[in-house]
XYZ file of C-alpha atoms in Angstrom:
657
model
C -16.667 55.212 -40.485
C -19.074 58.028 -42.046
C -21.009 58.128 -45.028
C -22.507 60.714 -47.508
C -24.788 59.734 -50.993
C -23.626 61.255 -54.642
C -24.762 61.849 -57.172
C -23.572 58.453 -59.227
C -22.948 56.435 -56.237
C -22.643 56.049 -52.489
C -19.270 57.183 -50.761
C -17.952 54.996 -47.467
C -15.507 56.333 -45.503
C -12.829 54.068 -44.128
C -10.262 55.195 -41.572
C -6.737 53.594 -41.050
C -5.926 52.725 -37.984
C -7.697 54.369 -35.119
C -8.350 53.762 -31.391
C -10.396 51.155 -29.839
C -13.940 51.033 -31.372
C -14.905 51.095 -27.392
C -16.534 53.768 -25.314
C -14.322 53.914 -22.453
C -12.030 56.941 -21.702
C -13.638 59.292 -24.378
C -14.896 62.784 -23.780
C -18.477 63.950 -23.622
C -20.427 60.530 -23.476
C -24.063 60.158 -24.440
C -26.700 57.739 -22.669
C -27.087 54.447 -24.486
C -30.516 55.025 -25.521
C -29.396 57.704 -28.142
C -27.858 56.730 -31.504
C -27.295 58.883 -34.264
C -25.964 58.846 -38.031
C -23.912 61.808 -39.737
C -24.665 61.352 -43.000
C -21.169 64.247 -44.250
C -19.378 64.408 -41.140
C -16.800 61.734 -39.510
C -18.320 63.169 -35.788
C -21.695 62.713 -34.389
C -22.783 66.008 -33.143
C -23.648 66.051 -29.379
C -26.852 67.510 -30.243
C -28.324 65.217 -32.238
C -29.938 61.849 -30.894
C -32.604 59.169 -31.939
C -35.260 58.499 -29.557
C -36.148 54.815 -30.196
C -39.530 55.040 -28.023
C -41.461 55.719 -31.663
C -40.044 52.577 -33.388
C -41.882 49.095 -33.400
C -43.333 47.812 -30.635
C -42.765 44.487 -31.418
C -39.001 44.696 -30.951
C -37.335 44.326 -27.516
C -36.074 47.954 -27.267
C -33.693 46.776 -24.032
C -32.227 43.972 -25.486
C -31.359 46.086 -28.412
C -28.992 48.199 -25.456
C -25.802 46.023 -26.148
C -26.051 46.979 -29.951
C -26.456 50.479 -29.707
C -23.732 51.063 -27.411
C -21.400 49.038 -29.575
C -22.850 51.361 -32.643
C -22.044 54.404 -30.369
C -18.881 53.336 -29.210
C -17.760 52.691 -33.114
C -18.495 55.986 -34.292
C -17.134 57.799 -30.851
C -13.683 56.197 -32.074
C -14.309 56.982 -35.660
C -15.170 60.504 -34.731
C -11.986 61.515 -32.578
C -9.473 59.689 -35.362
C -7.853 61.836 -36.945
C -5.592 59.550 -39.331
C -5.893 59.299 -43.238
C -8.913 58.389 -44.693
C -10.071 56.438 -47.819
C -12.647 56.576 -49.619
C -14.757 53.798 -50.979
C -16.920 54.271 -53.439
C -20.406 51.724 -54.288
C -20.899 51.982 -58.112
C -24.597 52.221 -58.772
C -24.344 50.409 -62.357
C -25.953 52.113 -65.196
C -29.201 49.690 -67.216
C -28.268 46.574 -67.832
C -24.790 46.503 -66.322
C -26.140 45.005 -62.833
C -27.303 41.819 -65.331
C -24.428 41.655 -67.406
C -22.006 41.496 -64.436
C -24.396 39.497 -62.740
C -24.099 36.960 -65.658
C -20.119 36.900 -65.744
C -20.092 35.958 -62.262
C -22.128 33.280 -63.012
C -19.906 31.917 -65.718
C -22.244 32.680 -68.409
C -20.829 35.694 -70.037
C -20.765 33.687 -73.505
C -24.628 34.112 -73.678
C -24.397 37.504 -75.101
C -22.021 40.060 -76.506
C -18.997 39.060 -79.093
C -18.837 35.527 -77.492
C -22.303 34.995 -78.456
C -21.716 32.438 -80.769
C -19.727 30.024 -78.732
C -22.911 29.738 -76.561
C -23.014 25.926 -77.292
C -20.193 26.021 -74.381
C -23.276 26.943 -71.984
C -25.439 24.435 -73.088
C -23.949 21.893 -70.325
C -24.080 24.139 -67.687
C -28.124 25.468 -68.893
C -28.634 21.374 -68.963
C -28.216 21.395 -65.159
C -30.584 24.237 -64.157
C -33.708 23.949 -62.546
C -36.829 25.718 -63.814
C -36.775 28.749 -61.100
C -32.603 28.653 -61.763
C -33.345 28.775 -65.409
C -35.936 31.316 -65.134
C -33.351 33.725 -62.910
C -30.866 33.199 -65.950
C -33.771 33.975 -68.543
C -34.586 36.984 -66.796
C -30.791 38.613 -66.764
C -30.063 37.412 -70.003
C -33.579 39.284 -71.761
C -32.479 43.092 -69.708
C -29.279 42.450 -71.459
C -30.602 41.902 -75.019
C -32.965 44.635 -74.481
C -30.253 46.946 -73.117
C -27.510 46.205 -75.829
C -30.117 46.187 -78.430
C -30.897 49.969 -76.905
C -27.539 51.178 -77.208
C -27.418 49.330 -80.795
C -24.234 47.217 -80.380
C -22.724 45.690 -82.974
C -22.876 42.596 -81.974
C -24.743 39.301 -82.395
C -27.617 39.121 -79.594
C -29.095 35.971 -79.275
C -32.729 35.506 -78.360
C -33.275 33.930 -75.024
C -35.668 31.891 -76.325
C -32.957 30.517 -78.986
C -30.391 29.619 -76.254
C -33.140 27.604 -73.855
C -34.305 25.616 -77.159
C -30.655 25.068 -78.183
C -30.400 23.041 -75.126
C -33.125 21.201 -75.251
C -32.438 20.228 -79.094
C -29.056 18.964 -78.202
C -31.249 16.130 -76.209
C -33.652 16.000 -79.230
C -36.641 17.889 -77.674
C -38.084 21.291 -77.800
C -38.549 23.317 -74.684
C -42.009 24.195 -74.607
C -41.543 26.475 -71.598
C -43.068 24.384 -69.421
C -40.936 21.071 -69.132
C -37.977 21.755 -66.485
C -34.349 22.150 -68.128
C -32.688 19.041 -65.976
C -33.314 15.625 -67.179
C -35.386 13.616 -65.383
C -33.891 11.388 -63.077
C -36.840 8.668 -62.544
C -36.379 7.987 -66.878
C -35.314 4.620 -67.147
C -33.296 5.492 -70.321
C -30.675 7.180 -68.435
C -28.136 6.075 -70.592
C -24.402 6.714 -71.517
C -22.966 7.135 -74.591
C -21.647 3.829 -74.764
C -25.275 2.460 -74.089
C -24.432 1.501 -70.453
C -27.042 2.859 -67.681
C -25.737 5.758 -65.714
C -26.057 7.016 -62.222
C -29.321 9.085 -61.513
C -29.213 12.405 -60.229
C -31.741 14.546 -58.026
C -31.509 17.573 -59.707
C -33.157 20.058 -57.265
C -36.641 19.953 -58.928
C -39.563 19.324 -56.803
C -41.023 16.784 -58.953
C -37.910 14.370 -58.396
C -38.696 12.534 -55.761
C -35.824 11.761 -53.223
C -35.778 8.550 -50.907
C -35.826 11.260 -47.556
C -39.118 12.733 -49.026
C -41.038 9.453 -47.891
C -40.108 10.475 -44.682
C -42.365 12.033 -42.393
C -40.148 15.424 -42.256
C -41.035 18.605 -39.707
C -40.855 22.018 -40.267
C -37.074 22.254 -38.358
C -36.200 19.604 -41.489
C -33.755 21.329 -43.841
C -34.323 19.460 -47.276
C -30.635 20.377 -48.725
C -31.826 17.709 -51.879
C -33.979 19.874 -53.952
C -33.559 22.986 -54.680
C -34.144 26.288 -52.183
C -36.089 27.864 -55.151
C -38.010 25.463 -55.799
C -39.124 24.519 -52.543
C -39.993 28.392 -52.333
C -42.387 28.107 -55.630
C -43.964 24.921 -53.997
C -44.228 27.013 -51.256
C -46.141 29.380 -52.187
C -48.266 27.550 -54.751
C -49.787 25.431 -52.042
C -49.787 28.961 -49.682
C -49.063 26.228 -46.570
C -48.295 28.161 -43.896
C -46.834 26.395 -41.462
C -43.115 27.285 -41.436
C -41.386 29.002 -38.713
C -42.405 32.497 -39.715
C -39.790 35.013 -39.820
C -39.292 38.362 -37.749
C -37.064 40.212 -35.278
C -39.347 40.005 -32.388
C -38.795 36.225 -31.564
C -35.941 34.864 -29.343
C -35.506 31.519 -29.688
C -34.270 30.042 -32.372
C -35.756 26.978 -34.001
C -33.602 23.452 -33.780
C -32.974 23.046 -37.057
C -31.911 19.706 -38.681
C -30.097 18.412 -41.204
C -31.688 14.444 -42.515
C -28.955 12.073 -42.564
C -27.839 11.190 -46.221
C -26.713 7.671 -47.157
C -24.054 9.300 -49.480
C -22.350 11.502 -47.050
C -22.430 15.676 -46.145
C -20.556 17.590 -48.574
C -18.702 20.304 -46.130
C -16.793 24.081 -47.777
C -13.395 22.601 -48.286
C -14.179 18.751 -49.395
C -14.527 19.454 -53.035
C -11.558 20.084 -55.557
C -10.970 23.721 -56.866
C -12.536 22.906 -60.362
C -15.882 22.126 -58.679
C -16.217 24.568 -56.343
C -16.149 27.265 -59.048
C -19.210 25.371 -60.419
C -20.413 25.478 -56.679
C -20.227 28.918 -56.841
C -21.937 29.671 -59.994
C -24.988 27.298 -58.969
C -25.044 28.666 -56.170
C -25.276 32.537 -57.530
C -27.944 31.592 -59.658
C -29.713 29.304 -56.972
C -29.876 32.528 -54.449
C -31.151 34.739 -57.387
C -34.172 32.263 -57.645
C -34.957 32.035 -54.429
C -34.732 35.760 -54.397
C -36.971 36.476 -57.099
C -39.634 33.628 -56.155
C -39.848 35.367 -52.733
C -40.099 39.122 -54.400
C -36.843 40.542 -52.538
C -34.485 42.824 -54.463
C -30.984 41.227 -55.231
C -28.004 43.336 -56.351
C -24.711 43.120 -55.944
C -22.847 45.808 -55.119
C -19.434 46.962 -56.799
C -16.690 48.883 -55.444
C -14.404 50.994 -57.464
C -11.039 50.010 -56.970
C -9.327 52.378 -54.186
C -5.461 52.357 -53.368
C -5.116 50.456 -49.706
C -2.139 49.716 -47.219
C -0.046 47.176 -48.775
C 1.123 46.161 -45.743
C 0.933 46.242 -42.065
C -2.398 45.013 -39.745
C -5.023 46.795 -39.628
C -6.931 48.482 -42.718
C -5.033 45.573 -44.933
C -6.811 43.614 -47.802
C -7.343 40.211 -46.321
C -5.377 39.335 -49.404
C -2.259 41.658 -48.787
C -2.161 40.641 -45.236
C -2.366 36.368 -46.143
C 0.089 37.504 -48.696
C 2.820 38.463 -46.247
C 1.690 36.230 -43.640
C 2.266 33.042 -45.916
C 5.956 34.076 -45.951
C 5.945 33.730 -42.429
C 3.984 30.930 -42.192
C 3.541 29.022 -45.522
C 0.116 27.753 -45.987
C -1.974 29.836 -43.837
C -5.386 30.820 -44.739
C -5.892 32.974 -41.545
C -4.913 36.110 -40.888
C -2.128 35.413 -38.205
C -3.064 38.384 -36.348
C -6.387 37.708 -36.029
C -5.374 34.145 -34.776
C -3.678 35.702 -32.250
C -5.658 37.999 -30.817
C -8.852 35.040 -30.620
C -6.088 32.921 -28.744
C -5.264 36.269 -26.472
C -8.790 36.142 -25.328
C -8.830 32.205 -25.078
C -5.374 32.315 -23.040
C -6.885 33.787 -19.748
C -10.618 32.456 -19.317
C -14.199 32.888 -21.610
C -15.948 32.767 -18.768
C -14.976 36.784 -17.899
C -18.276 38.484 -17.388
C -19.113 40.910 -20.129
C -16.436 39.365 -22.457
C -16.365 41.268 -25.670
C -19.252 43.963 -24.838
C -16.745 45.703 -22.083
C -14.451 48.106 -23.695
C -10.786 48.118 -22.989
C -9.511 51.738 -22.518
C -9.839 54.141 -25.665
C -6.159 55.458 -25.084
C -4.580 52.092 -24.454
C -5.777 50.448 -27.580
C -4.891 52.774 -29.573
C -1.246 52.971 -28.162
C -1.781 49.005 -28.323
C -2.532 49.211 -32.255
C 0.380 51.256 -33.224
C 2.580 49.620 -30.870
C 1.235 45.926 -32.521
C 2.221 47.878 -36.579
C 5.303 48.166 -35.334
C 6.265 44.975 -33.524
C 3.904 42.321 -34.556
C 6.494 40.682 -37.371
C 9.497 41.473 -35.861
C 8.211 39.112 -32.559
C 9.150 42.008 -30.502
C 5.641 42.694 -29.228
C 4.760 41.994 -25.869
C 1.680 40.349 -25.669
C 1.444 40.454 -21.422
C 0.743 43.855 -21.899
C -2.799 43.157 -23.638
C -5.413 42.543 -21.071
C -8.741 40.364 -22.354
C -11.000 43.151 -22.982
C -7.993 44.905 -24.610
C -7.874 41.877 -26.838
C -11.332 41.764 -27.557
C -11.875 45.402 -28.665
C -8.226 44.660 -30.536
C -10.281 41.576 -32.348
C -13.175 43.990 -33.344
C -11.067 47.293 -34.430
C -9.179 44.543 -36.702
C -13.353 43.440 -38.586
C -14.188 46.772 -38.739
C -10.960 48.359 -40.437
C -10.678 46.266 -43.103
C -10.905 48.392 -46.136
C -13.709 46.201 -47.628
C -16.222 44.105 -45.126
C -15.714 40.687 -44.058
C -18.838 39.868 -45.833
C -17.621 41.666 -49.051
C -19.148 45.081 -50.746
C -20.643 42.910 -53.245
C -23.230 40.412 -50.844
C -22.977 42.798 -47.725
C -27.055 44.480 -48.659
C -27.821 40.309 -49.359
C -27.035 39.326 -45.985
C -28.736 42.325 -44.740
C -31.606 41.629 -46.728
C -32.134 38.113 -45.266
C -34.486 39.189 -42.465
C -36.835 39.970 -45.442
C -37.345 36.912 -46.129
C -40.553 35.110 -45.193
C -39.888 32.530 -43.286
C -36.522 31.471 -41.088
C -35.894 28.420 -43.111
C -35.597 30.377 -46.251
C -33.461 32.982 -44.362
C -31.277 30.103 -43.131
C -31.176 29.043 -46.696
C -30.198 32.151 -48.009
C -27.306 32.467 -45.879
C -26.107 28.802 -46.787
C -26.187 30.003 -50.473
C -24.223 33.654 -49.448
C -21.767 31.873 -47.672
C -21.016 29.936 -50.416
C -20.458 32.605 -52.581
C -18.038 34.310 -50.066
C -14.040 35.026 -51.391
C -12.034 31.844 -49.659
C -10.226 34.540 -47.493
C -13.432 36.064 -46.475
C -15.201 32.418 -45.931
C -12.262 30.816 -43.862
C -11.810 34.039 -41.309
C -15.712 34.292 -40.354
C -15.586 30.575 -39.811
C -13.292 30.904 -37.285
C -15.017 33.830 -36.105
C -17.945 32.404 -35.429
C -16.713 29.401 -34.060
C -14.833 31.288 -31.514
C -17.770 33.354 -31.101
C -19.834 29.828 -30.013
C -16.903 29.066 -27.532
C -17.606 32.234 -25.290
C -21.457 31.776 -25.987
C -20.671 28.430 -24.668
C -19.436 29.903 -21.330
C -22.977 32.207 -21.119
C -23.523 31.015 -17.400
C -20.255 32.653 -16.280
C -19.640 35.269 -18.680
C -23.998 36.409 -18.630
C -23.074 36.359 -22.945
C -25.927 35.049 -24.292
C -26.452 34.209 -28.337
C -28.610 37.406 -28.242
C -25.791 38.945 -26.570
C -23.258 38.418 -28.494
C -24.678 38.789 -31.305
C -26.104 42.465 -30.075
C -22.537 43.443 -29.714
C -20.639 41.621 -33.192
C -23.409 42.954 -35.432
C -22.217 46.558 -35.604
C -18.521 45.279 -36.302
C -19.417 42.744 -39.392
C -21.780 45.208 -40.837
C -20.130 48.669 -40.337
C -20.850 49.018 -44.103
C -24.196 49.210 -44.142
C -26.140 52.507 -45.262
C -25.626 51.896 -49.173
C -29.159 53.404 -49.633
C -28.876 57.679 -49.919
C -33.008 57.083 -48.167
C -31.498 56.896 -44.605
C -33.986 57.790 -42.476
C -33.370 57.770 -38.396
C -37.173 55.465 -37.735
C -35.794 52.819 -40.377
C -32.508 52.132 -38.694
C -34.148 51.013 -35.668
C -35.592 47.641 -37.513
C -32.330 47.471 -39.960
C -30.004 47.140 -36.569
C -32.772 44.179 -34.964
C -32.866 42.361 -38.633
C -28.820 42.829 -38.763
C -28.195 41.244 -35.036
C -31.173 38.318 -36.389
C -28.760 37.726 -39.040
C -25.826 37.510 -37.154
C -27.760 35.201 -34.446
C -28.370 33.084 -37.410
C -24.473 32.967 -38.498
C -23.252 31.882 -34.586
C -26.619 29.763 -34.213
C -26.664 27.674 -37.414
C -22.628 27.830 -38.381
C -22.215 24.164 -38.665
C -25.123 24.157 -41.363
C -24.122 27.643 -43.498
C -20.681 25.735 -44.183
C -22.706 22.608 -45.725
C -23.140 22.253 -49.758
C -26.482 21.131 -50.518
C -27.067 18.075 -52.231
C -28.867 19.302 -55.142
C -26.056 21.379 -55.739
C -23.541 18.823 -55.362
C -25.335 16.908 -57.807
C -25.856 19.616 -60.625
C -22.079 19.668 -60.486
C -21.832 15.796 -61.218
C -24.532 16.678 -63.696
C -22.229 18.464 -65.585
C -19.265 16.779 -64.967
C -21.219 13.567 -66.533
C -22.262 16.105 -69.388
C -19.251 17.418 -70.325
C -17.944 14.104 -70.480
C -20.465 13.249 -73.143
C -19.823 15.742 -74.874
C -16.126 15.840 -75.310
C -16.459 12.469 -76.475
C -19.201 13.594 -79.225
C -17.057 16.328 -80.556
C -15.776 15.338 -83.728
C -12.660 18.541 -83.349
C -11.634 16.298 -80.136
C -11.675 12.980 -81.909
C -7.567 12.676 -82.793
C -6.712 14.074 -79.594
C -9.217 11.812 -77.375
C -7.728 8.376 -79.543
C -4.054 9.397 -78.681
C -5.655 9.834 -74.881
C -7.141 6.472 -75.077
C -3.818 4.465 -76.048
C -1.765 6.392 -73.762
C -4.351 5.624 -70.984
C -3.924 1.717 -72.157
C -0.621 1.445 -72.430
C -0.177 3.182 -68.775
C -3.167 0.967 -67.510
C -0.928 -2.105 -69.070
C 2.220 -0.854 -67.103
C 0.361 -0.262 -64.092
C -2.419 -3.301 -63.764
C -1.502 -5.608 -61.059
C -3.285 -9.350 -60.993
C -5.803 -7.936 -58.442
C -6.757 -5.004 -60.293
C -7.169 -6.757 -63.656
C -9.945 -8.675 -62.607
C -12.012 -6.470 -59.307
C -14.980 -8.961 -58.837
C -18.598 -7.157 -59.074
C -19.610 -5.260 -55.284
C -16.065 -4.867 -54.877
C -14.190 -1.855 -55.086
C -10.029 -0.848 -54.791
C -9.135 1.415 -52.264
C -5.768 3.182 -52.769
C -3.546 4.297 -50.160
C -0.267 5.313 -51.277
C 0.995 7.114 -48.122
C -0.066 4.563 -46.043
C 2.086 1.180 -45.782
C -0.692 -1.095 -47.100
C -1.135 1.011 -49.892
C -4.361 -1.088 -52.137
C -7.020 -3.113 -50.621
C -9.905 -4.790 -52.220
C -13.540 -3.934 -50.519
C -16.271 -6.183 -50.652
C -19.326 -3.950 -50.385
C -22.132 -3.878 -48.125
C -25.118 -2.296 -47.471
C -24.052 -0.845 -44.085
C -20.397 -0.472 -44.830
C -19.222 3.352 -44.038
C -16.715 5.093 -45.433
C -15.108 5.590 -41.276
C -14.951 1.474 -41.446
C -12.664 1.820 -44.799
C -10.215 4.321 -43.172
C -10.416 2.490 -39.991
C -9.521 -1.096 -41.438
C -6.586 0.599 -43.459
C -5.358 2.249 -39.979
C -5.126 -1.328 -38.494
C -2.744 -2.354 -39.989
C 0.276 -1.694 -38.261
C 3.578 0.000 -39.264
C 5.579 2.639 -38.225
C 4.486 4.755 -40.587
C 0.741 4.220 -39.662
C 1.310 4.893 -35.857
C 2.425 8.110 -36.713
C -1.341 9.073 -38.345
C -4.228 9.900 -35.932
C -7.656 8.933 -37.580
C -9.215 12.269 -37.415
C -6.195 12.840 -39.747
C -6.850 10.898 -42.883
C -10.040 10.273 -44.998
C -11.563 8.730 -47.908
C -11.713 10.425 -51.110
C -13.682 9.946 -54.210
C -12.336 11.065 -57.125
C -12.816 11.214 -60.756
C -16.121 9.723 -62.399
C -18.528 12.018 -62.061
C -16.991 14.689 -59.440
C -13.519 15.814 -59.830
C -12.700 14.953 -55.748
C -14.931 14.733 -52.609
C -13.762 14.387 -49.391
C -16.272 11.583 -47.212
C -17.473 12.043 -43.656
C -16.690 9.094 -41.918
C -20.729 8.286 -41.907
C -20.939 8.113 -45.852
C -22.481 4.819 -47.060
C -20.645 3.349 -49.622
C -22.708 1.316 -51.708
C -25.413 4.058 -52.361
C -22.331 6.275 -53.224
C -20.894 4.021 -55.706
C -24.106 3.708 -57.026
C -23.707 7.570 -57.394
C -20.400 7.043 -59.140
C -19.445 3.591 -60.228
C -16.982 5.264 -62.304
C -14.607 6.746 -59.112
C -11.301 5.889 -57.749
C -11.485 5.827 -54.069
C -7.756 6.790 -52.247
C -7.587 7.491 -48.432
C -5.067 10.965 -47.816
C -4.856 13.272 -45.516
C -6.528 16.900 -46.675
C -3.172 18.236 -46.374
C -1.413 15.672 -49.181
């Protein structure tokens, strides 16, 4: 890839399909210590080199050799590639466009424009935001409002203060600008419409004490109960400097851990799609608030739509690949070629020295690439001809040749900017939110890649590929689309390289934590669902429909209710397992009862159907009440969760059903 800057945007050039992405068998190779970047041509001139000796002394230059070798291999390969090139234009937005797009992405487009009369729809959403999140929204709404006024838009332009005042008026309270926009969980009058007391939520403000706050915590504890941006604001205010500092010079990464949560840990994939949409909006607002607090610019890039290949393997959008793959293997979420290349690498042994670092022969890689394009889906490709280093080179080539980066055009710069955040804990928090923002296909593919890279690292005693080595080799492949700015200075390239390599290290090292949905976000989703249900009941326009729904529900309950269901004692839940022989069971809640205990109890009921199931294949689900659907981990304490969501139903099923 080459790139050049234009008057209205930055042009990145993607190549379809190329050679290996490796440096073997190439003419006129240069020393690994040299690096160049050419703005206007695909080839890197032999005369231009980058002397790294003048770069920051704090960075370990020798440790960067793998990075520069890999980057040089990539540019050499693309320089020798004469295939068709497609320009990817990254549009630089006009004034206010960025903020307007941000509000749309956050699901708040009805706060401005023609739909501003319907801003009441956002009251429920806004009522769950923390102070820092609300400040981030206010800032963007204000910018869009000012821009619209300048352009003399003929829309009703709401005052940003009115939007949030309206939200608080709905609770009989006018916002004075100092109170957090969340309803405090410590209030004793947390009641539902019918007068019954509802569950209490911790919505992530630093004022809301959680049970874990009373426990001793260390610098390596990651608190998922308090909003990250609230934590940053509090950290900034108190100026406590004991947290692990960021920077690229450290070799060892902290042993970050998440304290156990009695109501269970929520992973990506555990929630229903309708709740994941809410998670996306909240993660975007939270990430923006975090960057605002820390003084780091957060800008979503926007790629102008371009014509891409609609078939094939390399240089094909993930969505197109999955569409054609699902015709072969229904339900697949990872491109088949991606899965096969990883399997091919692992088929030999992960103990091979220099795995991922040593390239395959460029001429053979190019030939294999062309043959795969022609024969992969026909099933006639001979995988015996693919050596391990060839498969590794093809895997990296696949990642680089995606028309848009695996980390997406929108968020690639934000991933890069993680390195600018002050502490490693904040860097990890930002990465957690960024992973939540990735499209499902990108996120699933990234997960499989990171898991594979960890397996390579697990054999580091034999293959000599440590976390640092693997990060150095893979960073150029994931961040190939870097260089959105037109101010590229060779001196800063070294700093940027070290930064992306460190981001890569974080993603590999903390991948399990990165796929966790913070509890404060899950609680905000619960609060939204609860408030939406209350709002529906109060809405006069819905009265007729609600009456019919109540009638239908009552009729259904009379038809379906069993004698056991009719009178469930207090402290007992009824668990349904429609796919097992024991379809229903009353479970007495105790302090120590966990979700895994309930699943085990059902599976202990022997039958022909149950014998075919393994414990790791079925899960207990929390359905309804203040959540759409949530898969519970085995260590969820059921009594604590029941108190959080007393109106839920409990169902045992597999993730596929």
